[in-house]
Each structure stands twice: as structure tokens, then as C-alpha cells.
Amino acid sequence: MNAPLINFTFDGRALTAKPGQTLAAALLDQGIRLVGRSFKYHRPRGILSAGIEEPNALVTVGSGGREEPNTRATDLYVYEGLNARSQNRWPSLSSDVGGVLSLVSKALPAGFYYKTFFGPPKLWLFYEQFIRRAAGLGPAPTKADPDHYAQRAAFCDVLVVGSGPAGLIAARDAVRAGKKVFLVEQDAELAPSLLRDPAEIEGKPGRTWAGEIATAVRTSGGRVLTRTSASGLWDDQFVCLSEKLIEPGQIPANGFSQRYWHVRAGEVVLATGAIERPLTFANNDLPGVMLSQAVRTYVTRFGVLPGKRVVVATTNDDGYLTARALMAAGAEVVVLDSRPAPAGHSSGVEVHNLAAPVMARGGKRGVKALVATVDGAERSFACDLVAMSGGFTPVVHLHMQAGGKLDWDQAAQAFVPGETRQNVRTVGLAAEPQPAETVGAAGNPKAAFVDFQNDVTVSDLDLAWREGYRSVEHLKRYTTLGMATDQGKTGNMAALDRIARREGITIPEAGLTTFRPPFTPVSMGALAGLATGEHAQPTRHPALYDLHAARNPIWLNAGYWKRPRAYPQGAETLAQAGLREARTVRTAVGMCDVSTLAKFEVQGPDAVQFLERVCQTTVGKLALGRGRYTFMAREDGLVFDDGTVWRLGDQRYLLTSSTGGASRMATWLSYVRGHLCADLKVSVTCVQEHYAAIAVAGPKSAQVMAALTRSEAPRHMSVVESTIAGAPVLLMAASFSGERAFEVHFDASQAEAVWQAIEAEVLATGGTLYGIEAMELLRIEKGHLVVGPDIDGRLTAEELGLGRMVNKAGGWIGQSCLSRPDFADKQRKQLIGLEAIDGKAIPEGSMLVRFVGAEAEGHVTASGLRVLEGGSIALAHLKGGQARHGEEIYAHSPTRRQTVKVRVTSPHFYDPAGERYRD
Amino acid sequence: MKQIPCPHCGNRAQAEFVYERSADSVVPLDAEPAVAIAALFSRANLRGTEEELWRHAHGCGMWLLIRRDRVSHHIEWVKPIGPEALP
Ligand SMILES: [Zn+2]
């Protein structure tokens, strides 16, 4: 007891704690009983328990990004500088204004929220402001958490949850059988029950015995994790553990505050113990009314005597252990036992049998007396502490998460683990709880709380029952029973008992609500791990990334890819830079990184048969060294992607498709290859990142290519092998901009040399680099489609205006379904162009209507402008649109409050005859 | 999280796998329109055991045929399929 005291503050008051004390223990030690206000009624609340089940004593700790609300004072070890604040009180804990609610608790009866939701909306809006201020837990922090959360995956043979004697024996047996064991304890100390009830085990002091087993676990390759909660158990013994490396609100020494474990175990042993149940009587929520085992924990483990005159109200033998511990510590004790004499062990303590608490008296300073019926007669017992025990509820949460069933233990009045379909077993008090009498309230007590955290009383349950709520799941949602941070760990059984009594059925007939993870709250940060900020998702850099970065582009996150959106010069905005780049392409030449395109090499004697199934256009007649635009349909006949196909060799083709659809296309090709034409002799290889690619477009592009390759540029839709800067390249003449254009594909490892050679030639020819912004302007004006907005998987080739390119011979995937009668409907949406009549920009995504207020008949998929002449244009999907060219309608965006009058046109705004890109 | 025994890789976490489609929705290329339409749009979708196509997307990438109880998630068997499964 000579260890230095620890300094901390509670609501600004400087206090000290003994080493190893929880905040709850330290507060009780200082005589502080009032630690919070209740959720709805703002009733004064103290400390009920000594563990993770605590419903009342929730505090906010830490500051700034480390602020953590709803921290259980019973599950928080005091550290130097701890700054804890009580919650849900204003202006202060002892003079809380909301406390008047406890006098008018009729204001928020069961189902209050539902009733006002279904009432007149104005009433709800009125109540909402009032409720938001009055009801609630601690406010969520608003600053970013500066700490890190580690994540680890691990395997073990046996995972033991709980380090009480039963868990330790299971761990020891597993170690002896040569198993790798993980032993998990949510407390800071191993075997916390032996700190509460010291005992000799196998001839050794319990703590020594426990320490030896922990050492054996560690030395045999296992792990002992204290301050670690097994928060969830999923299929095939997959367990998530959340390990506190520091206490909530504390500043971590090494930057990491928690570690989140994913453990796959061969077997899970649940030694999770049982949670003591409160008794239900009027004002059972007063500060100073505590659980019996919790009182014993404070006395024996933490050296704190929470009261001097104590009434122990019990339905079982365990209460007598508390009585004895209290007496040994110098308290005056009376035991009220619900059972007839000679139940219990009355070694020198005053015992009243057939005794049931009726009402506690007292105020915010705590309980002053307990009124009870003793053998039928009402008596009042003056006291400053009530230690109550309504029996024990086994912690079956993980067993239930694992898909287990429950059995009813009549002697213990409790559900115990039954059948399980996983390799999970439960041992100790969680499997065999101590016998106890029934738990429920007698009569119709007022302000007798069942769920302390949600302020649910016996009368609330009765009201819900009278209103017809019978199913436990409905009751839970209607009364908010068993919700919030404690999930009804102390209250659910008393509630079930009440419902069963009203219904005239047994508790097992009343049933239980679903047990969902997490067992105790888990920090969001622990779940996120290091996947936060820029690491929230992967980033993909194209091969040319560094070259772009050196030229300071405006970046675009295209899926996971980082792509240049534009290369602004001077003070140019994105729009200005994009337009300048696009105009340079129209008038001279530009170059653009198109490396992210999906690319597949299709090879083999049956390569062409394979492509004729995947592609909806003719591929079979493609001559060596020639390419073609193509598009692909799903089995349902709708187009989902497009690209080009090039014949590189006799039996060798290159298929390109959209960047965004790349992984979907890879899956699709392997599906077609493996399931629809497994008999074909063909291999399909994804070469997306093997090749980098640069597009060179503009009227001077052929001149640039000729200079670079020292040979005549290939004809439109031809491909030749060539060399640039010493690197072998595939030179394809294809245009996405409407200008004469080329795509240069080359081994990604040659990225730098090829880029620099092309860039030098492009710039020398008066050209520019261009990004996605310019590419979009160019392709929209030309009426080229993009997978995603334009080709959205909902239109057929015909509806996209691609009908004349479809392979009339058939044989492609999707053909069968095109005979569905729905596709004959000419009022389905079709791709069209739009022209703004007054020149205003057409909002992308806006709906197309005949007049504002009319039903939407389509939407704008891509919005752009005429690159050289100006004037707003767009691509859109419109019902029956192909027959509506010339019609004037409106592009209407209610969210942006924009309405633009537009004319329906062909989607080809620029060089519709395609004269500019032909050689 | 469930484990799925990949015939190529062994027991792996379910998060590595992608469910693709039920086996009865595979439409042969030469299927009559009525058959194709029925396979795609009027599937049995049994409350019980069915065969399904999965892919070990974040593992070996192979396609698998899995017979699975859709109520209990119990997996009866996993078979390799596609050209890679040929002996
Ligand atoms: Zn695999």
C-alpha cells in the first residue's frame, strides 16, 4: 500500500487512486457515489457493477481526438492524468435540469419515439429538439483520432476466452496435450475472480497457480492476452479480439492504442462466466444500490468499503460471501434472503428469510433505507448500501454468435449453452451457473428499473404488453430494452421474467433476442486499422505515374487509379486547362496516357471463335495487322463494355476494353472461356499492366509518329510493330477523339524512354499533354461512348446506336435473349445527343422532362461542349430518343436547381462522316 | 468467417472468395431463347442445397463448383472446374 498514488480528475475535481484501481473503485474510495445521469429521465445514478456489464457509470475520458465517450468507469484503470467527465447532465452532475424529468417520467413512456413518429410530423419536429438535448449518452468526438490501431491475424489450436479457474484448467489441459493456446482475458489481471474470492487451488495460492498456467501457455508457443475482449465469434471458429494497449483517453507511448486480432482457432473454449442480475424493486437505481459480487470485488480486490451499514438482498448462496467479506472489512450487515429458512449460511450474520425488497429510499446522495417484506410483513432497514443478487446470467453471447442453441436451467433460472454446430464448448459458471431463485419483481412497483441504461422500468414493459407487444424482438425495439452500449447484460432476464409472467408462460417460452457482435463496444478505429485516410483504399499508379507527377497535373481518382485530369499552365483552372488541351488536339497534336485500358492477349487456333462469341461485332474477317472497334453484351443481350480488337498474328489477337470495367472483363472472359466454351483451344491472358500505352491524337499526329518511327504512319485501324527510342512498340492507328490518332503500346518497363521521346516530338510540333478532362470533351463531341455513364449495361447495341455494327451472322453471347418481347419496345431508352438552346451548361445526371414537373423520360450521361466553336452539348439516354431528333425538352436538376432547355440531336456533333481520321 | 476448402489452395477464409452465380444459371451458347431466358430470369433459388459457381478471386483465381446449403451455409463439397481442372 506504499506505492505512489495516481492523480486524476473527475468533473474537474483533483483526486487520487491507488495503483490497480478502476475509476469506479477510486471514486467509491473517495466517497463519490453519484457518477452520472440516466439516459431518458436524468435520474441520479451511481455504480452498479464492477465489470464490463456496467449500465450506469459511463464517463467521457481524454480530450481532442482521443476523447472517448461512454467509457465504463468499472472497465477503466486509472492512469496518471486521467481526465474523466460525467455525461448527460447540465449544468452539473448534482444540479441537473433534466432531473425534473424524473418527476414527470410519464413524459417519455415506452414506445414514445414510435408514437411521436406516427403522430403529426409537426409534433415530432417539436419534440425532436427537446429530446436530442435531453436524452442520450456522451456526445461523439468531432476530431480525428491521432492514434494508430494495429491489426493482426493469428492461428491457434485452442482459444480460451476467460481466465477464471475453468478457463485456466482448459488452457492447462490443452497445453499438456501439446496444443498452441491463446488465453484471452478482458480484465487487466488474470483470474480476476480469484482477486475477488481468493482461494487455494491444487495446494497453491490461486494467483500463483494461475500465473504458472499462463507461463506454460506462453512457453509452449501460445499467447496470453489480458485487457482483451473476444468481441465476436463467426463461422469456423473465427474470433475477433480487441486488445487495449493503453486505457481509453491515454496517450500511447508507441503510437498504437489498440490491437485488433483476427484469430482462426481449431477449438474455442468459452469460460466466460456469468453476470449477476439486479433485483427489481422501486428506486433500485439509486446510487448505493449495487450488485453483490461487485461490492465484494470492491472490498476484497480494490480495498474499498462502499458502505458501512449494508443490506445484502439475495436469492442465492453467493450473497453470503459478500456478507462475510463486508463484515470482515468492518461493515454492519443484514441479509435478506428470498428463500425460506434454513437457506444460506448464517455464520454470525443477521438473516431474514422469505424477504423481498420492495422499495429503496434515498436521493442523489444515495440510498438511505431499504423497505422489504419479510415473511409477509413490511419492514424498513436503514442502510447506506444495498448489495443485491438476483442470481446469475451465463455469458452465452459468443456461444450464440457461433450459432449455438440454449437450454433452460430451472435451478439457476437461467439459459445455459446447449447444442452447437461449431467446435466451441462452454465451461465453468457460464455452463453451470449457481442455483438461484426467480428474478422478477413482485406486484407493480413504480420506478423499478429493468434496463438501467435505457431507463426501461417494469411499468414500461407492462405498458408495452398492454399495447399488444408480445414478441421479445418487438418489445426490445418498442421499449429500447437491451439496446445501447451494455446491450442489456444486466437487465434482459428480469425483462423476460416480467413478460413471461404477464403472458402466463415460462421464460424459455418467451424466448430471447438475437445475440449480435460485438460483445462489448469496439472502437471504429480498431476495425479500420491502418486503412484510414489515403490508405482507406489501395492506390494504383500507372507505369507513367512519376512522369506525370513531375508535370504537376490535377489528379483524378479513377477507381483505384491515379490519372492526370489536366496539366494546367500558370493560373489555369481545370476547365481552362482542359479546354486548351482539347483545342490543341483539334488543331495540332496532343498526347495522353491510356495505360490503364484493359488489355487481353487472346491466342490459339480457336482464338477467333472465342472472340466471335465475346464480341458483338464481326471479328472473323479481320486481316492480319488490322483492328476494329467492338462491344460486348452479357447473356441478357445488354451491352456492358466496349473496346478494340487487333489481329497481331495468325492466331494472336489483342483485345482492349474499358479501364473501369477491367476486372469485370477479366472475370467475364475467364467465365466464357471456362464455362461456355471450354472446348476451344484458346488462351486468354490479361496484359493490362504489362503494356503501358500513350495516345497521340490530332491532325499532326501522323507527322509526329512518322518522325518518331522514321517510317510512314499506319492507316486508320491498322497496327504495325515499330521502335521508338530503341524500345519495341505496337503502333495502332485508332481514334477516340475524332482526329487522326494513334495508340502506342509498349513494355511498361520502357515507360520513361518512350514517353520522353514522344513528348519531345509532340511539343516540338506545337502539341500538348492532355488529361482525362480534354479526353472527355473530345470524345463527347465526337459521340464516342464511355463504359459507366453511357454504356451502363441497360441498353442494347441497337439502343446505343451501334446496331449497324452488330455481327449479323450471330453466334455472340446475348443473342438469344434479344428475342425477349420487351426489347421490341421502341419506347425503351436510347442514346441521343443534346444541344443547349441558350448555350447554358447541361447539368450531368439531370433528368430529361417535357416540362418541369413532368415524369422523367431519361437522363444526361455526359455533358460537354463544342471544343472549337463553343456551345453546350451532351449525351443522354431518352425514351424513344432515336425517333425524337429535333424535339425540344428540358434537362432538369432539382438538386442543383438548374433547368436547361435542350434540343434532341444525333450524338455525333463533330465530323459525323469520320473524314478527319481517315488517312 | 467461414472457411472454404479450395481444391487448389486448401482451407481459406470466405473473404477470399467471390460468389458468381448459381450453377443452374449457366446458359449454354446454343440454348434456345426460351431456355436461356428461363435460366437467367426464372431460377429455382431453392431454400436448401444447391450448386453454385464461386471463384477464389483473392487466391488462385480458379473457378469452383460448390454445393452449399443456403440455410445453414454448410458446404457439402467443392470441385475445381474449367480447363484448369482437366486431368
Ligand atoms: Zn484457390
Coordinates of N, CA and C in Angstrom, one line a residue, chain A residues 496-625:
Chain A
L496 N -37.5 -10.5 -19.3 CA -38.1 -11.7 -19.8 C -39.0 -12.3 -18.8
D497 N -38.6 -12.3 -17.6 CA -39.4 -12.8 -16.5 C -40.7 -12.0 -16.4
R498 N -40.6 -10.7 -16.5 CA -41.8 -9.9 -16.5 C -42.8 -10.2 -17.6
I499 N -42.3 -10.3 -18.8 CA -43.1 -10.6 -19.9 C -43.8 -12.0 -19.8
A500 N -43.0 -13.0 -19.3 CA -43.5 -14.3 -19.2 C -44.6 -14.3 -18.1
R501 N -44.4 -13.6 -17.1 CA -45.5 -13.5 -16.0 C -46.8 -12.9 -16.6
R502 N -46.6 -11.8 -17.3 CA -47.8 -11.2 -17.9 C -48.5 -12.1 -18.9
E503 N -47.7 -12.8 -19.6 CA -48.3 -13.7 -20.7 C -48.7 -15.0 -20.1
G504 N -48.3 -15.3 -18.9 CA -48.7 -16.6 -18.3 C -47.9 -17.8 -18.9
I505 N -46.7 -17.5 -19.3 CA -45.8 -18.6 -19.9 C -44.5 -18.6 -19.1
T506 N -43.7 -19.6 -19.5 CA -42.4 -19.7 -18.9 C -41.4 -18.8 -19.6
I507 N -40.2 -18.5 -18.9 CA -39.2 -17.7 -19.6 C -38.7 -18.3 -20.9
P508 N -38.4 -19.6 -20.9 CA -37.9 -20.2 -22.2 C -39.0 -20.1 -23.3
E509 N -40.3 -20.1 -22.9 CA -41.3 -19.9 -23.9 C -41.3 -18.4 -24.5
A510 N -40.9 -17.5 -23.6 CA -40.9 -16.1 -24.0 C -39.8 -15.9 -25.0
G511 N -38.7 -16.6 -24.9 CA -37.6 -16.5 -26.0 C -36.7 -15.4 -25.7
L512 N -35.7 -15.3 -26.6 CA -34.6 -14.3 -26.4 C -34.4 -13.5 -27.7
T513 N -33.8 -12.3 -27.5 CA -33.4 -11.6 -28.7 C -32.1 -12.1 -29.2
T514 N -31.8 -11.7 -30.5 CA -30.6 -12.2 -31.1 C -29.3 -11.6 -30.4
F515 N -28.3 -12.5 -30.3 CA -27.0 -12.0 -29.7 C -26.1 -11.6 -30.9
R516 N -25.8 -10.4 -31.0 CA -25.0 -9.9 -32.1 C -23.7 -9.4 -31.6
P517 N -22.6 -9.6 -32.5 CA -21.3 -8.9 -32.1 C -21.5 -7.4 -32.2
P518 N -20.7 -6.7 -31.5 CA -19.6 -7.1 -30.6 C -20.2 -7.3 -29.2
F519 N -19.5 -8.2 -28.4 CA -19.9 -8.5 -27.0 C -19.8 -7.2 -26.2
T520 N -18.7 -6.5 -26.3 CA -18.6 -5.1 -25.7 C -18.2 -4.2 -26.8
P521 N -18.5 -2.9 -26.7 CA -18.2 -2.0 -27.8 C -16.8 -2.0 -28.3
V522 N -16.6 -1.9 -29.6 CA -15.3 -1.9 -30.2 C -15.1 -0.6 -30.9
S523 N -13.9 0.0 -30.8 CA -13.6 1.3 -31.4 C -13.7 1.1 -32.9
M524 N -14.3 2.1 -33.6 CA -14.3 2.1 -35.0 C -12.8 2.1 -35.6
G525 N -11.9 2.8 -34.9 CA -10.5 2.8 -35.3 C -9.9 1.4 -35.4
A526 N -10.3 0.5 -34.4 CA -9.8 -0.8 -34.4 C -10.2 -1.6 -35.6
L527 N -11.5 -1.4 -36.0 CA -12.0 -2.1 -37.1 C -11.3 -1.6 -38.4
A528 N -11.1 -0.3 -38.5 CA -10.4 0.3 -39.7 C -8.9 -0.1 -39.7
G529 N -8.3 -0.2 -38.6 CA -6.9 -0.5 -38.6 C -6.1 0.6 -39.2
L530 N -5.2 0.3 -40.1 CA -4.4 1.3 -40.7 C -5.0 1.8 -42.0
A531 N -6.2 1.2 -42.4 CA -6.9 1.6 -43.6 C -7.7 2.9 -43.4
T532 N -7.0 4.0 -43.1 CA -7.6 5.3 -43.0 C -7.0 6.3 -43.9
G533 N -7.7 7.4 -44.1 CA -7.1 8.5 -44.9 C -6.8 8.0 -46.3
E534 N -5.6 8.3 -46.8 CA -5.2 7.9 -48.1 C -5.1 6.4 -48.2
H535 N -5.0 5.7 -47.1 CA -4.9 4.3 -47.1 C -6.2 3.6 -47.0
A536 N -7.3 4.3 -47.0 CA -8.6 3.7 -46.9 C -8.9 2.8 -48.0
Q537 N -8.3 3.0 -49.2 CA -8.4 2.1 -50.3 C -7.0 2.0 -51.0
P538 N -6.8 1.0 -51.8 CA -5.5 0.9 -52.4 C -5.4 2.0 -53.5
T539 N -4.2 2.4 -53.8 CA -3.9 3.4 -54.9 C -3.1 2.6 -56.0
R540 N -3.6 2.8 -57.2 CA -2.8 2.2 -58.3 C -2.1 3.3 -59.1
H541 N -0.9 3.1 -59.3 CA -0.1 4.1 -60.1 C 0.2 3.5 -61.5
P542 N -0.2 4.1 -62.6 CA 0.2 3.6 -63.9 C 1.7 3.7 -64.1
A543 N 2.2 3.0 -65.0 CA 3.6 3.0 -65.2 C 4.2 4.4 -65.4
L544 N 3.4 5.3 -66.0 CA 3.9 6.6 -66.3 C 3.7 7.6 -65.2
Y545 N 3.3 7.1 -64.0 CA 2.9 8.0 -62.9 C 4.0 9.0 -62.6
D546 N 5.2 8.6 -62.4 CA 6.3 9.5 -62.0 C 6.5 10.7 -63.0
L547 N 6.3 10.3 -64.3 CA 6.5 11.3 -65.4 C 5.4 12.3 -65.3
H548 N 4.1 11.9 -65.0 CA 3.0 12.8 -64.8 C 3.3 13.7 -63.6
A549 N 3.7 13.0 -62.5 CA 3.8 13.8 -61.2 C 4.8 14.9 -61.4
A550 N 5.9 14.7 -62.2 CA 6.9 15.7 -62.4 C 6.3 16.9 -63.2
R551 N 5.1 16.7 -63.8 CA 4.5 17.8 -64.6 C 3.3 18.4 -63.9
N552 N 3.2 18.1 -62.6 CA 2.1 18.7 -61.7 C 0.7 18.7 -62.3
P553 N 0.2 17.6 -62.6 CA -1.2 17.6 -63.1 C -2.2 17.8 -62.0
I554 N -3.5 18.0 -62.4 CA -4.6 17.9 -61.5 C -4.9 16.4 -61.6
W555 N -4.9 15.7 -60.4 CA -5.2 14.3 -60.5 C -6.6 13.9 -60.4
L556 N -6.9 12.8 -61.0 CA -8.3 12.2 -60.9 C -8.2 10.8 -60.3
N557 N -9.0 10.5 -59.3 CA -9.0 9.2 -58.8 C -10.0 8.4 -59.7
A558 N -9.5 7.6 -60.6 CA -10.4 6.8 -61.5 C -10.4 5.4 -60.9
G559 N -11.4 5.1 -60.1 CA -11.3 3.8 -59.4 C -10.2 3.9 -58.5
Y560 N -9.3 2.9 -58.5 CA -8.1 3.0 -57.7 C -7.0 3.7 -58.3
W561 N -7.1 4.0 -59.6 CA -6.0 4.6 -60.4 C -5.9 6.1 -60.1
K562 N -4.7 6.5 -60.2 CA -4.4 8.0 -60.1 C -4.1 8.3 -61.6
R563 N -5.0 9.2 -62.2 CA -4.7 9.6 -63.6 C -4.7 11.1 -63.7
P564 N -3.9 11.6 -64.6 CA -3.9 13.1 -64.7 C -5.2 13.6 -65.4
R565 N -5.8 14.6 -64.8 CA -7.1 15.1 -65.3 C -6.8 16.2 -66.3
A566 N -5.8 17.0 -65.9 CA -5.3 18.1 -66.8 C -4.0 18.6 -66.4
Y567 N -3.2 19.2 -67.3 CA -1.9 19.7 -66.9 C -2.0 21.3 -67.0
P568 N -2.5 21.9 -65.9 CA -2.7 23.4 -66.0 C -1.3 24.1 -66.2
Q569 N -1.4 25.2 -66.9 CA -0.3 26.1 -67.1 C -0.6 27.4 -66.3
G570 N 0.4 27.9 -65.6 CA 0.2 29.1 -64.9 C -1.0 29.0 -63.9
A571 N -1.9 30.0 -64.0 CA -3.0 30.0 -63.1 C -4.3 29.4 -63.7
E572 N -4.1 28.6 -64.7 CA -5.3 28.0 -65.3 C -6.1 27.1 -64.4
T573 N -7.5 27.2 -64.5 CA -8.3 26.3 -63.8 C -8.4 25.0 -64.5
L574 N -9.1 24.1 -63.9 CA -9.2 22.8 -64.5 C -10.0 22.9 -65.9
A575 N -11.1 23.7 -65.9 CA -11.9 23.8 -67.1 C -11.0 24.5 -68.2
Q576 N -10.3 25.6 -67.8 CA -9.5 26.3 -68.8 C -8.4 25.4 -69.4
A577 N -7.7 24.6 -68.5 CA -6.6 23.8 -68.9 C -7.2 22.7 -69.8
G578 N -8.3 22.1 -69.4 CA -8.9 21.0 -70.2 C -9.3 21.5 -71.6
L579 N -9.9 22.7 -71.7 CA -10.3 23.2 -73.0 C -9.1 23.6 -73.8
R580 N -8.1 24.1 -73.2 CA -6.8 24.4 -74.0 C -6.2 23.2 -74.6
E581 N -6.2 22.1 -73.8 CA -5.6 20.9 -74.2 C -6.4 20.3 -75.4
A582 N -7.8 20.3 -75.2 CA -8.6 19.7 -76.2 C -8.5 20.5 -77.5
R583 N -8.4 21.8 -77.4 CA -8.3 22.6 -78.7 C -7.0 22.4 -79.4
T584 N -5.9 22.1 -78.6 CA -4.6 21.8 -79.2 C -4.7 20.5 -80.0
V585 N -5.4 19.6 -79.4 CA -5.6 18.3 -80.1 C -6.4 18.5 -81.4
R586 N -7.4 19.3 -81.3 CA -8.2 19.5 -82.6 C -7.4 20.3 -83.6
T587 N -6.5 21.1 -83.2 CA -5.8 22.0 -84.2 C -4.4 21.5 -84.5
A588 N -3.7 20.8 -83.6 CA -2.3 20.4 -83.8 C -2.2 18.9 -83.4
V589 N -1.7 18.7 -82.1 CA -1.5 17.3 -81.7 C -1.4 17.3 -80.1
G590 N -1.8 16.2 -79.5 CA -1.7 16.0 -78.1 C -1.3 14.6 -77.7
M591 N -0.8 14.4 -76.6 CA -0.5 13.0 -76.1 C -1.1 12.8 -74.7
C592 N -1.5 11.5 -74.5 CA -2.3 11.2 -73.3 C -2.0 9.8 -72.8
D593 N -1.9 9.6 -71.6 CA -1.6 8.3 -71.0 C -2.9 7.5 -71.0
V594 N -2.8 6.4 -71.8 CA -4.0 5.5 -71.8 C -3.6 4.1 -71.3
S595 N -2.6 4.0 -70.4 CA -2.1 2.7 -70.0 C -3.1 1.9 -69.2
T596 N -4.1 2.6 -68.6 CA -4.9 1.8 -67.7 C -6.0 1.0 -68.4
L597 N -6.1 1.2 -69.7 CA -7.0 0.4 -70.5 C -6.9 -1.1 -70.2
A598 N -8.0 -1.8 -70.2 CA -7.9 -3.3 -70.0 C -7.3 -3.8 -71.3
K599 N -6.4 -4.8 -71.2 CA -5.8 -5.4 -72.4 C -5.7 -6.9 -72.2
F600 N -6.1 -7.7 -73.2 CA -6.0 -9.1 -73.1 C -5.4 -9.7 -74.4
E601 N -4.5 -10.6 -74.2 CA -3.9 -11.3 -75.4 C -4.7 -12.6 -75.5
V602 N -5.3 -12.8 -76.7 CA -6.1 -14.0 -77.0 C -5.4 -14.7 -78.1
Q603 N -4.9 -15.9 -77.7 CA -4.1 -16.7 -78.6 C -4.6 -18.1 -78.7
G604 N -4.2 -18.7 -79.9 CA -4.5 -20.1 -80.1 C -5.3 -20.4 -81.3
P605 N -5.4 -21.6 -81.8 CA -6.1 -22.0 -83.1 C -7.5 -21.5 -83.1
D606 N -8.1 -21.5 -81.9 CA -9.6 -21.1 -81.8 C -9.8 -19.7 -81.3
A607 N -8.7 -18.9 -81.3 CA -8.8 -17.5 -80.8 C -10.0 -16.8 -81.4
V608 N -10.1 -16.9 -82.7 CA -11.1 -16.1 -83.4 C -12.5 -16.6 -83.1
Q609 N -12.7 -17.9 -82.9 CA -14.0 -18.4 -82.5 C -14.4 -17.8 -81.1
F610 N -13.4 -17.8 -80.2 CA -13.6 -17.2 -78.9 C -14.1 -15.8 -79.0
L611 N -13.3 -15.0 -79.8 CA -13.6 -13.6 -79.9 C -15.0 -13.3 -80.5
E612 N -15.4 -14.2 -81.4 CA -16.7 -14.0 -82.1 C -17.8 -14.2 -81.1
R613 N -17.5 -15.0 -80.1 CA -18.6 -15.2 -79.0 C -18.6 -14.0 -78.1
V614 N -17.4 -13.5 -77.8 CA -17.4 -12.4 -76.8 C -17.8 -11.1 -77.4
C615 N -17.4 -10.8 -78.7 CA -17.6 -9.6 -79.3 C -18.9 -9.6 -80.1
Q616 N -19.6 -8.5 -80.1 CA -20.9 -8.4 -80.8 C -20.7 -8.0 -82.3
T617 N -19.4 -7.5 -82.6 CA -19.1 -7.1 -84.0 C -18.4 -8.2 -84.7
T618 N -18.3 -8.1 -86.0 CA -17.6 -9.1 -86.8 C -16.1 -9.0 -86.5
V619 N -15.5 -10.2 -86.2 CA -14.1 -10.3 -85.9 C -13.4 -11.2 -86.9
G620 N -14.2 -12.2 -87.3 CA -13.7 -13.3 -88.1 C -12.9 -12.9 -89.4
K621 N -13.4 -11.8 -90.0 CA -12.7 -11.4 -91.3 C -11.6 -10.4 -91.1
L622 N -11.2 -10.2 -89.8 CA -10.1 -9.2 -89.6 C -8.8 -9.7 -90.2
A623 N -8.2 -8.9 -91.1 CA -7.0 -9.3 -91.7 C -5.8 -9.1 -90.8
L624 N -4.7 -9.7 -91.0 CA -3.5 -9.6 -90.2 C -3.1 -8.1 -90.2
G625 N -2.8 -7.5 -89.0 CA -2.4 -6.2 -89.0 C -3.5 -5.2 -89.0

